[in-house]
Amino acid sequence: MKKLLLAIFLIGFSVTNAQSFFCGNGNEPVSNFTNFTPPNFSYDADTKYVLNVRFHVVYENEQNPVIPNGVTVNGQQVFQFGEAEIMEILKDMNVIFNPHNIFFKYKGFDVSFNSNVSNGLQNGSTISSLGVSDNYAYNLYFVNYTYAGNAYATQGNTNAVFSFFTMSDMNRVQVLGHELGHCFNLLHVYNNFNTSDCEHVTRDVNSPLYNANFAGDSIHDTPAQDSNPWFINCVFNYDPNLTDCLGEPYVDVVPANYLGYDLHSTCGFHFTTGQVERMRTHLQNQPFQISLTFNTINSLYEPFETIPFGGNSIRSVTDNNDGTAEVCRNMLIKHRFQKSFDYVFTNVNPSDPSSASINDLPEIINTTYTFGVQINQVNPEIVNDVFVDCHREPFCQTEDFIKGLVVSTKVLGSMNLTLEELNEIQVKDPELFDKLMSEYYHIINKETETGAVNQTIIYKY
Ligand SMILES: [Zn+2]
């Protein structure tokens, strides 16, 4: 019986997978937006908005931190979200929004465990119920199951929640555009289509029936439509029986709008000009909470992470007399740049990359001096400097001794030498000195796991 139930469940799940995702917003009250009045200040199309984004991965529990059934991201079936998967999501966000002068700056990700949140048992309308959030960033949550639909966003707000499944290759771009569109104040293109105050089909602004600027999604250039329009070869299939609430048949509906549900990805997912204006107007308005998430254009040129590490040049090797050594090297800094952009790196060490594409996660490692970064998506004519401090402390770390060599002689300079190789146990032996021959000179070479050598020359009386 148990086996049969499982089989039925899996079939049901896979059918759901094959269809579109369902946005939880459809279930939420949107009354505060039905009387949307466009702001009357001048619209600015050129300002570049850079928004911080932080990702939160919520698994069911620590003992079993996996995504049920897995998700296909970038062609790989994965059961956990790590940096590789998060960067793929970040890249898609930038690819979708960069053409509209909206950029996302990576601010990292965290992993937490909460079965209520991850399994959609907790009402997600209050962000505090989702756990950690960053006031200075857009917060994207990934969970097993959302409490409404497969993904949802708080309209005009800085949070969005996604089931892991919606981040599969099949759905990711559409769902990110859709939910972030909600975050940027967009409504569904079919909003209120089945109510008596629906958006009317007419686009004649002089018609007494015209209401496109305040009904439906309150955007003129998204045609009135129902939630499930039908297209053939990317062309709307006119049906005299599919009408608005006045009985006027729908016309000129365009497939693959991010704020619709149809999956005609081959027709090109898109926002209309009116939708882009609405989103940018929302950002331009800078409600307090949103202005906190703003970053500078310069921040895009900065690495998201810098990691100091030791280079090949050893400065000192100090025996800690406990089987380990303090090994100090020249310090190098790994500069890690987020996925999303076509970069050109100038004035870098020849062994570092001079360019990278949107699918790369470039690292500038060997450059010890200030170098330049150019981002084609931001401005192909501008190169920004990344300052690298060349006056550095050495990079020191504790390393285990793994082998050694003792060269012993009665007389310094003599060719009469005794050589004794030391294995890992011998080189760490605290009684090594006691075991050396008396009235001899000894050159003791101790080598660490990375090949750093500590040499001591002693005369034992
Ligand atoms: Zn939605």
Tab-separated table of C-alpha atoms and ligand atoms in Angstrom:
chain	number	residue	atom	x	y	z
A	1	MET	CA	0.000	0.000	0.000
A	2	LYS	CA	2.806	2.334	0.915
A	3	LYS	CA	4.549	1.689	-2.403
A	4	LEU	CA	1.395	2.403	-4.367
A	5	LEU	CA	0.852	5.735	-2.617
A	6	LEU	CA	4.429	6.770	-3.346
A	7	ALA	CA	4.034	5.932	-7.015
A	8	ILE	CA	0.859	8.000	-7.276
A	9	PHE	CA	2.500	10.919	-5.537
A	10	LEU	CA	5.487	10.906	-7.898
A	11	ILE	CA	3.286	10.815	-10.978
A	12	GLY	CA	1.281	13.713	-9.653
A	13	PHE	CA	4.456	15.646	-8.952
A	14	SER	CA	5.981	15.066	-12.358
A	15	VAL	CA	2.820	16.233	-14.101
A	16	THR	CA	2.969	19.412	-12.077
A	17	ASN	CA	6.597	19.783	-13.091
A	18	ALA	CA	5.785	19.512	-16.751
A	19	GLN	CA	3.355	22.387	-16.521
A	20	SER	CA	3.978	25.989	-15.716
A	21	PHE	CA	4.826	27.244	-12.275
A	22	PHE	CA	2.135	28.927	-10.227
A	23	CYS	CA	2.783	32.260	-8.626
A	24	GLY	CA	1.457	32.646	-5.107
A	25	ASN	CA	0.605	36.254	-5.767
A	26	GLY	CA	-2.537	35.172	-7.547
A	27	ASN	CA	-3.906	34.217	-4.164
A	28	GLU	CA	-2.941	37.344	-2.357
A	29	PRO	CA	-4.995	40.502	-2.007
A	30	VAL	CA	-3.701	43.205	-4.302
A	31	SER	CA	-6.366	45.768	-3.489
A	32	ASN	CA	-3.844	48.482	-2.742
A	33	PHE	CA	-2.752	48.302	-6.364
A	34	THR	CA	-6.089	48.229	-8.130
A	35	ASN	CA	-6.280	52.025	-7.967
A	36	PHE	CA	-2.672	52.576	-8.906
A	37	THR	CA	-1.982	56.142	-9.948
A	38	PRO	CA	1.164	56.634	-12.003
A	39	PRO	CA	3.461	59.147	-10.327
A	40	ASN	CA	3.610	62.455	-12.132
A	41	PHE	CA	7.304	63.243	-11.940
A	42	SER	CA	9.488	63.087	-15.000
A	43	TYR	CA	10.625	59.626	-15.977
A	44	ASP	CA	14.327	58.904	-16.191
A	45	ALA	CA	15.306	55.981	-18.421
A	46	ASP	CA	19.082	56.224	-18.076
A	47	THR	CA	19.872	55.947	-14.394
A	48	LYS	CA	21.548	52.660	-13.615
A	49	TYR	CA	20.193	50.998	-10.506
A	50	VAL	CA	22.473	48.598	-8.673
A	51	LEU	CA	20.603	46.473	-6.164
A	52	ASN	CA	22.213	44.280	-3.526
A	53	VAL	CA	20.887	40.740	-3.479
A	54	ARG	CA	21.296	38.079	-0.814
A	55	PHE	CA	20.207	34.458	-1.162
A	56	HIS	CA	18.835	32.222	1.583
A	57	VAL	CA	18.735	28.453	1.185
A	58	VAL	CA	16.332	26.807	3.634
A	59	TYR	CA	16.531	23.018	3.969
A	60	GLU	CA	14.190	20.883	6.001
A	61	ASN	CA	16.746	19.749	8.568
A	62	GLU	CA	20.434	19.565	9.254
A	63	GLN	CA	20.553	15.773	9.154
A	64	ASN	CA	19.173	15.693	5.651
A	65	PRO	CA	20.098	18.949	3.880
A	66	VAL	CA	18.884	17.972	0.441
A	67	ILE	CA	16.377	19.122	-2.143
A	68	PRO	CA	13.695	16.431	-2.569
A	69	ASN	CA	13.977	14.877	-6.042
A	70	GLY	CA	16.765	17.294	-6.958
A	71	VAL	CA	16.731	20.162	-9.467
A	72	THR	CA	18.422	20.513	-12.837
A	73	VAL	CA	20.570	23.658	-12.838
A	74	ASN	CA	22.804	24.347	-15.802
A	75	GLY	CA	22.272	20.804	-17.038
A	76	GLN	CA	23.356	19.205	-13.751
A	77	GLN	CA	20.980	17.482	-11.381
A	78	VAL	CA	21.763	18.929	-7.955
A	79	PHE	CA	20.461	18.111	-4.504
A	80	GLN	CA	21.919	21.127	-2.743
A	81	PHE	CA	22.287	24.799	-3.640
A	82	GLY	CA	25.857	26.036	-3.288
A	83	GLU	CA	27.734	28.929	-4.811
A	84	ALA	CA	27.623	27.414	-8.322
A	85	GLU	CA	23.807	27.233	-8.361
A	86	ILE	CA	23.354	30.627	-6.695
A	87	MET	CA	25.703	32.243	-9.229
A	88	GLU	CA	23.694	30.735	-12.076
A	89	ILE	CA	20.549	32.313	-10.618
A	90	LEU	CA	22.334	35.648	-10.155
A	91	LYS	CA	23.502	35.541	-13.762
A	92	ASP	CA	19.971	35.009	-15.029
A	93	MET	CA	18.710	37.896	-12.910
A	94	ASN	CA	21.300	40.178	-14.463
A	95	VAL	CA	20.695	38.909	-17.989
A	96	ILE	CA	16.964	39.591	-17.575
A	97	PHE	CA	17.278	43.047	-16.013
A	98	ASN	CA	20.566	44.547	-17.282
A	99	PRO	CA	18.972	45.610	-20.609
A	100	HIS	CA	16.657	47.778	-18.467
A	101	ASN	CA	19.564	49.353	-16.557
A	102	ILE	CA	18.896	47.321	-13.422
A	103	PHE	CA	21.894	45.415	-12.022
A	104	PHE	CA	22.257	42.986	-9.153
A	105	LYS	CA	25.292	42.988	-6.868
A	106	TYR	CA	25.974	39.683	-5.140
A	107	LYS	CA	26.017	39.887	-1.345
A	108	GLY	CA	26.379	36.195	-0.594
A	109	PHE	CA	24.149	33.376	0.523
A	110	ASP	CA	23.377	31.532	3.728
A	111	VAL	CA	22.028	28.111	4.571
A	112	SER	CA	19.522	27.454	7.332
A	113	PHE	CA	17.253	24.650	8.482
A	114	ASN	CA	13.566	25.078	9.186
A	115	SER	CA	11.068	22.390	8.256
A	116	ASN	CA	8.105	24.758	8.637
A	117	VAL	CA	9.530	27.345	6.281
A	118	SER	CA	11.005	24.893	3.789
A	119	ASN	CA	7.812	22.903	3.552
A	120	GLY	CA	5.477	25.852	3.231
A	121	LEU	CA	3.741	25.144	6.537
A	122	GLN	CA	4.275	28.645	7.820
A	123	ASN	CA	2.484	31.638	6.379
A	124	GLY	CA	5.184	33.365	4.366
A	125	SER	CA	3.494	36.741	4.092
A	126	THR	CA	5.539	38.005	7.017
A	127	ILE	CA	9.194	37.907	6.196
A	128	SER	CA	10.175	37.344	9.821
A	129	SER	CA	8.678	33.868	9.550
A	130	LEU	CA	11.246	33.031	6.877
A	131	GLY	CA	14.209	33.602	9.136
A	132	VAL	CA	17.284	35.663	8.412
A	133	SER	CA	16.928	38.649	6.106
A	134	ASP	CA	19.213	41.477	5.076
A	135	ASN	CA	17.673	44.950	5.245
A	136	TYR	CA	20.283	46.220	2.821
A	137	ALA	CA	19.537	43.753	0.044
A	138	TYR	CA	16.819	42.076	-1.929
A	139	ASN	CA	16.274	38.729	-0.202
A	140	LEU	CA	15.598	35.625	-2.302
A	141	TYR	CA	14.581	32.495	-0.388
A	142	PHE	CA	14.727	28.943	-1.703
A	143	VAL	CA	12.552	26.321	-0.023
A	144	ASN	CA	11.128	22.867	-0.671
A	145	TYR	CA	7.530	24.046	-0.991
A	146	THR	CA	6.055	27.520	-0.684
A	147	TYR	CA	2.866	28.136	1.242
A	148	ALA	CA	1.246	29.540	-1.896
A	149	GLY	CA	1.942	28.514	-5.476
A	150	ASN	CA	5.504	27.549	-6.392
A	151	ALA	CA	6.937	31.015	-5.905
A	152	TYR	CA	5.718	34.316	-4.563
A	153	ALA	CA	6.854	37.856	-3.972
A	154	THR	CA	5.670	40.712	-1.867
A	155	GLN	CA	4.477	43.328	-4.318
A	156	GLY	CA	6.748	46.342	-4.418
A	157	ASN	CA	8.834	44.876	-1.639
A	158	THR	CA	12.315	43.400	-1.426
A	159	ASN	CA	11.574	39.721	-0.762
A	160	ALA	CA	10.740	36.777	-2.968
A	161	VAL	CA	10.354	33.086	-2.161
A	162	PHE	CA	10.947	30.270	-4.633
A	163	SER	CA	10.576	26.535	-4.429
A	164	PHE	CA	13.829	24.869	-5.436
A	165	PHE	CA	11.937	23.296	-8.321
A	166	THR	CA	11.192	26.661	-9.961
A	167	MET	CA	14.948	27.246	-10.277
A	168	SER	CA	15.265	24.355	-12.722
A	169	ASP	CA	16.624	25.205	-16.159
A	170	MET	CA	13.130	24.809	-17.593
A	171	ASN	CA	11.539	27.545	-15.463
A	172	ARG	CA	14.249	29.658	-13.888
A	173	VAL	CA	14.349	32.641	-16.247
A	174	GLN	CA	10.585	33.029	-16.426
A	175	VAL	CA	10.087	32.685	-12.672
A	176	LEU	CA	12.882	35.121	-11.782
A	177	GLY	CA	11.556	37.712	-14.215
A	178	HIS	CA	8.034	37.150	-12.915
A	179	GLU	CA	8.665	37.382	-9.166
A	180	LEU	CA	11.231	40.162	-9.375
A	181	GLY	CA	8.738	41.941	-11.625
A	182	HIS	CA	6.315	41.766	-8.682
A	183	CYS	CA	9.070	43.084	-6.396
A	184	PHE	CA	9.408	46.015	-8.805
A	185	ASN	CA	5.685	46.705	-8.546
A	186	LEU	CA	4.294	44.841	-11.549
A	187	LEU	CA	0.958	43.040	-11.499
A	188	HIS	CA	-0.074	40.034	-13.568
A	189	VAL	CA	-0.893	41.061	-17.139
A	190	TYR	CA	-4.318	39.395	-16.701
A	191	ASN	CA	-4.985	40.986	-13.299
A	192	ASN	CA	-8.721	41.071	-12.456
A	193	PHE	CA	-9.627	39.677	-15.905
A	194	ASN	CA	-12.484	37.652	-14.446
A	195	THR	CA	-14.071	40.454	-12.419
A	196	SER	CA	-16.687	43.044	-13.349
A	197	ASP	CA	-14.089	45.838	-13.202
A	198	CYS	CA	-11.794	44.099	-15.673
A	199	GLU	CA	-9.350	45.819	-17.986
A	200	HIS	CA	-11.177	46.586	-21.262
A	201	VAL	CA	-9.806	45.545	-24.616
A	202	THR	CA	-9.928	49.006	-26.190
A	203	ARG	CA	-6.627	50.871	-26.486
A	204	ASP	CA	-8.312	54.026	-27.809
A	205	VAL	CA	-7.545	56.531	-25.074
A	206	ASN	CA	-10.444	58.688	-26.286
A	207	SER	CA	-12.955	55.904	-25.891
A	208	PRO	CA	-15.228	56.184	-22.861
A	209	LEU	CA	-14.516	52.491	-22.314
A	210	TYR	CA	-10.746	53.015	-22.077
A	211	ASN	CA	-9.447	51.995	-18.657
A	212	ALA	CA	-6.065	50.359	-19.389
A	213	ASN	CA	-4.140	52.872	-17.300
A	214	PHE	CA	-5.954	52.004	-14.100
A	215	ALA	CA	-7.609	48.585	-14.575
A	216	GLY	CA	-5.948	45.212	-14.946
A	217	ASP	CA	-2.228	45.737	-14.452
A	218	SER	CA	-2.631	49.498	-14.996
A	219	ILE	CA	-0.276	49.432	-17.958
A	220	HIS	CA	-1.369	50.598	-21.401
A	221	ASP	CA	0.867	48.434	-23.573
A	222	THR	CA	-0.026	45.076	-22.023
A	223	PRO	CA	-3.241	44.060	-23.815
A	224	ALA	CA	-6.313	42.959	-21.855
A	225	GLN	CA	-6.174	39.165	-21.651
A	226	ASP	CA	-7.266	36.175	-19.663
A	227	SER	CA	-4.921	34.056	-17.601
A	228	ASN	CA	-4.520	31.364	-20.222
A	229	PRO	CA	-4.282	32.876	-23.719
A	230	TRP	CA	-3.670	30.580	-26.652
A	231	PHE	CA	-0.919	31.130	-29.199
A	232	ILE	CA	-0.009	29.411	-32.434
A	233	ASN	CA	3.563	29.979	-33.649
A	234	CYS	CA	3.881	32.899	-31.256
A	235	VAL	CA	0.746	34.573	-32.679
A	236	PHE	CA	-2.340	35.083	-30.523
A	237	ASN	CA	-5.157	32.789	-31.537
A	238	TYR	CA	-8.188	35.123	-31.894
A	239	ASP	CA	-11.345	33.605	-30.482
A	240	PRO	CA	-14.587	35.665	-30.594
A	241	ASN	CA	-15.782	33.813	-27.517
A	242	LEU	CA	-12.797	34.846	-25.374
A	243	THR	CA	-13.766	38.327	-24.247
A	244	ASP	CA	-13.276	40.968	-21.586
A	245	CYS	CA	-16.068	41.605	-19.066
A	246	LEU	CA	-17.886	43.796	-21.639
A	247	GLY	CA	-17.980	40.965	-24.209
A	248	GLU	CA	-15.228	42.468	-26.389
A	249	PRO	CA	-12.943	39.721	-27.791
A	250	TYR	CA	-9.294	39.892	-26.747
A	251	VAL	CA	-6.863	40.970	-29.470
A	252	ASP	CA	-3.131	41.332	-30.001
A	253	VAL	CA	-2.073	39.440	-26.905
A	254	VAL	CA	1.684	38.866	-26.956
A	255	PRO	CA	3.094	35.551	-25.714
A	256	ALA	CA	5.759	35.077	-23.081
A	257	ASN	CA	5.276	38.208	-21.043
A	258	TYR	CA	7.146	37.657	-17.763
A	259	LEU	CA	4.015	38.594	-15.853
A	260	GLY	CA	1.834	36.037	-17.608
A	261	TYR	CA	1.884	32.312	-17.115
A	262	ASP	CA	2.339	30.946	-20.590
A	263	LEU	CA	5.520	28.992	-21.195
A	264	HIS	CA	6.234	30.113	-24.745
A	265	SER	CA	9.884	30.667	-24.005
A	266	THR	CA	10.781	30.285	-27.690
A	267	CYS	CA	8.696	33.399	-28.388
A	268	GLY	CA	11.079	35.373	-26.134
A	269	PHE	CA	10.223	36.227	-22.549
A	270	HIS	CA	9.904	39.974	-22.269
A	271	PHE	CA	8.688	43.008	-20.374
A	272	THR	CA	6.861	45.685	-22.334
A	273	THR	CA	8.108	49.260	-22.404
A	274	GLY	CA	5.282	50.195	-20.058
A	275	GLN	CA	6.304	47.496	-17.593
A	276	VAL	CA	9.914	48.659	-17.671
A	277	GLU	CA	8.782	52.210	-16.976
A	278	ARG	CA	6.685	50.967	-14.059
A	279	MET	CA	9.606	49.053	-12.556
A	280	ARG	CA	12.081	51.882	-12.975
A	281	THR	CA	9.593	54.393	-11.649
A	282	HIS	CA	9.268	52.216	-8.563
A	283	LEU	CA	13.046	52.288	-8.061
A	284	GLN	CA	13.248	55.984	-8.892
A	285	ASN	CA	10.629	56.663	-6.235
A	286	GLN	CA	13.005	55.123	-3.706
A	287	PRO	CA	10.656	54.067	-0.958
A	288	PHE	CA	12.830	53.926	2.163
A	289	GLN	CA	13.163	50.169	2.323
A	290	ILE	CA	14.243	49.996	-1.295
A	291	SER	CA	16.764	52.811	-1.117
A	292	LEU	CA	18.561	50.771	1.549
A	293	THR	CA	19.219	48.056	-1.029
A	294	PHE	CA	20.908	50.435	-3.474
A	295	ASN	CA	24.573	50.044	-4.173
A	296	THR	CA	26.922	52.077	-6.358
A	297	ILE	CA	27.829	51.346	-9.957
A	298	ASN	CA	31.426	51.171	-8.746
A	299	SER	CA	30.479	48.235	-6.534
A	300	LEU	CA	29.926	46.115	-9.652
A	301	TYR	CA	33.615	46.533	-10.465
A	302	GLU	CA	34.710	45.376	-7.049
A	303	PRO	CA	35.265	41.678	-6.335
A	304	PHE	CA	32.514	40.156	-4.234
A	305	GLU	CA	35.143	38.329	-2.217
A	306	THR	CA	38.877	38.745	-1.556
A	307	ILE	CA	40.800	35.850	-0.030
A	308	PRO	CA	44.422	36.275	1.111
A	309	PHE	CA	46.639	33.265	0.639
A	310	GLY	CA	50.336	32.376	0.537
A	311	GLY	CA	52.313	32.610	-2.709
A	312	ASN	CA	55.343	30.564	-3.778
A	313	SER	CA	57.969	32.727	-2.159
A	314	ILE	CA	58.794	31.535	1.361
A	315	ARG	CA	59.859	34.300	3.745
A	316	SER	CA	60.430	32.263	6.910
A	317	VAL	CA	59.904	28.829	8.394
A	318	THR	CA	59.859	28.749	12.218
A	319	ASP	CA	59.893	25.439	14.097
A	320	ASN	CA	57.102	25.432	16.678
A	321	ASN	CA	58.797	22.434	18.376
A	322	ASP	CA	55.506	20.533	18.405
A	323	GLY	CA	55.807	18.809	15.045
A	324	THR	CA	54.617	21.879	13.163
A	325	ALA	CA	56.143	25.014	11.664
A	326	GLU	CA	54.933	28.564	11.196
A	327	VAL	CA	55.464	29.093	7.455
A	328	CYS	CA	55.344	32.655	6.137
A	329	ARG	CA	55.115	33.396	2.414
A	330	ASN	CA	54.485	36.361	0.186
A	331	MET	CA	50.810	37.241	0.403
A	332	LEU	CA	48.643	37.009	-2.696
A	333	ILE	CA	44.989	37.992	-2.801
A	334	LYS	CA	42.381	36.063	-4.704
A	335	HIS	CA	39.926	38.616	-6.146
A	336	ARG	CA	36.676	36.831	-7.016
A	337	PHE	CA	34.207	38.473	-9.382
A	338	GLN	CA	30.544	37.536	-9.608
A	339	LYS	CA	29.062	35.689	-12.542
A	340	SER	CA	26.768	37.797	-14.788
A	341	PHE	CA	28.978	40.073	-16.860
A	342	ASP	CA	31.392	40.222	-19.779
A	343	TYR	CA	34.546	41.486	-18.097
A	344	VAL	CA	37.804	42.772	-19.489
A	345	PHE	CA	40.695	42.888	-17.017
A	346	THR	CA	43.535	45.265	-17.826
A	347	ASN	CA	47.043	45.566	-16.386
A	348	VAL	CA	46.851	42.103	-14.846
A	349	ASN	CA	49.625	39.550	-14.378
A	350	PRO	CA	49.919	37.427	-17.579
A	351	SER	CA	48.851	34.329	-15.658
A	352	ASP	CA	45.539	35.953	-14.686
A	353	PRO	CA	42.556	36.089	-17.104
A	354	SER	CA	42.315	39.177	-19.304
A	355	SER	CA	38.623	38.658	-19.981
A	356	ALA	CA	35.631	36.604	-18.881
A	357	SER	CA	32.123	35.949	-20.167
A	358	ILE	CA	28.801	35.981	-18.327
A	359	ASN	CA	29.138	32.268	-17.550
A	360	ASP	CA	32.536	32.622	-15.878
A	361	LEU	CA	33.360	33.198	-12.241
A	362	PRO	CA	36.668	34.978	-12.822
A	363	GLU	CA	39.487	35.186	-10.275
A	364	ILE	CA	42.427	37.567	-10.382
A	365	ILE	CA	45.065	35.865	-8.272
A	366	ASN	CA	48.634	36.678	-9.228
A	367	THR	CA	48.298	40.398	-9.791
A	368	THR	CA	49.966	42.262	-6.940
A	369	TYR	CA	49.345	45.758	-8.262
A	370	THR	CA	46.309	47.863	-9.120
A	371	PHE	CA	44.451	46.494	-12.133
A	372	GLY	CA	41.539	47.628	-14.290
A	373	VAL	CA	38.058	46.169	-14.743
A	374	GLN	CA	35.704	46.863	-17.610
A	375	ILE	CA	32.129	45.556	-17.712
A	376	ASN	CA	30.486	45.579	-21.121
A	377	GLN	CA	26.960	45.442	-19.711
A	378	VAL	CA	27.571	48.584	-17.644
A	379	ASN	CA	29.697	50.636	-20.020
A	380	PRO	CA	32.167	49.177	-22.530
A	381	GLU	CA	34.135	52.435	-22.524
A	382	ILE	CA	34.877	52.705	-18.835
A	383	VAL	CA	37.684	50.973	-16.990
A	384	ASN	CA	37.600	51.124	-13.196
A	385	ASP	CA	40.637	50.463	-11.039
A	386	VAL	CA	40.723	47.786	-8.390
A	387	PHE	CA	43.297	48.903	-5.845
A	388	VAL	CA	45.704	46.211	-4.718
A	389	ASP	CA	47.963	47.082	-1.805
A	390	CYS	CA	51.461	45.888	-2.693
A	391	HIS	CA	52.921	46.614	0.760
A	392	ARG	CA	51.752	43.527	2.516
A	393	GLU	CA	52.449	41.560	5.602
A	394	PRO	CA	53.582	38.039	4.896
A	395	PHE	CA	50.897	35.359	4.850
A	396	CYS	CA	51.648	32.854	7.640
A	397	GLN	CA	50.081	29.545	8.485
A	398	THR	CA	50.864	26.513	10.622
A	399	GLU	CA	51.947	23.449	8.676
A	400	ASP	CA	52.795	19.884	9.704
A	401	PHE	CA	56.318	18.558	9.245
A	402	ILE	CA	56.139	15.418	7.121
A	403	LYS	CA	59.778	14.414	6.569
A	404	GLY	CA	63.327	15.487	7.194
A	405	LEU	CA	67.038	14.922	6.682
A	406	VAL	CA	69.824	15.119	9.241
A	407	VAL	CA	73.361	15.615	7.916
A	408	SER	CA	75.994	14.966	10.572
A	409	THR	CA	79.759	15.512	10.526
A	410	LYS	CA	82.680	15.650	12.960
A	411	VAL	CA	84.264	18.603	11.217
A	412	LEU	CA	82.470	21.384	9.378
A	413	GLY	CA	83.562	21.436	5.751
A	414	SER	CA	84.540	17.782	5.857
A	415	MET	CA	83.331	15.454	3.113
A	416	ASN	CA	82.844	12.736	5.672
A	417	LEU	CA	79.078	13.061	6.220
A	418	THR	CA	76.412	10.864	7.766
A	419	LEU	CA	72.951	11.235	6.262
A	420	GLU	CA	69.771	10.132	8.010
A	421	GLU	CA	66.352	10.526	6.433
A	422	LEU	CA	63.498	11.192	8.825
A	423	ASN	CA	59.965	9.926	8.286
A	424	GLU	CA	56.871	11.742	9.575
A	425	ILE	CA	57.103	10.185	13.042
A	426	GLN	CA	60.831	10.826	13.366
A	427	VAL	CA	60.681	14.420	12.174
A	428	LYS	CA	58.013	15.161	14.795
A	429	ASP	CA	59.838	13.288	17.552
A	430	PRO	CA	60.302	15.686	20.520
A	431	GLU	CA	63.402	13.660	21.488
A	432	LEU	CA	65.029	14.061	18.080
A	433	PHE	CA	67.798	16.259	19.529
A	434	ASP	CA	68.517	13.841	22.355
A	435	LYS	CA	68.980	11.025	19.869
A	436	LEU	CA	71.638	12.862	17.831
A	437	MET	CA	75.299	11.856	18.171
A	438	SER	CA	77.401	13.904	20.616
A	439	GLU	CA	80.514	15.826	19.521
A	440	TYR	CA	79.060	16.184	16.034
A	441	TYR	CA	77.764	19.019	13.952
A	442	HIS	CA	74.208	18.405	12.715
A	443	ILE	CA	72.332	20.104	9.898
A	444	ILE	CA	68.668	19.325	10.548
A	445	ASN	CA	66.306	19.917	7.629
A	446	LYS	CA	62.622	19.571	8.429
A	447	GLU	CA	60.169	19.761	5.549
A	448	THR	CA	56.459	20.648	5.780
A	449	GLU	CA	53.530	19.360	3.736
A	450	THR	CA	53.939	22.217	1.239
A	451	GLY	CA	57.691	21.723	0.877
A	452	ALA	CA	58.785	24.565	3.164
A	453	VAL	CA	62.095	23.674	4.845
A	454	ASN	CA	63.289	24.693	8.287
A	455	GLN	CA	67.052	24.283	8.644
A	456	THR	CA	68.921	24.259	11.941
A	457	ILE	CA	72.713	23.840	12.310
A	458	ILE	CA	73.862	22.789	15.765
A	459	TYR	CA	76.905	21.357	17.501
A	460	LYS	CA	76.016	18.772	20.099
A	461	TYR	CA	78.482	18.589	22.978
B	1	ZN	ZN	2.738	36.325	-9.984
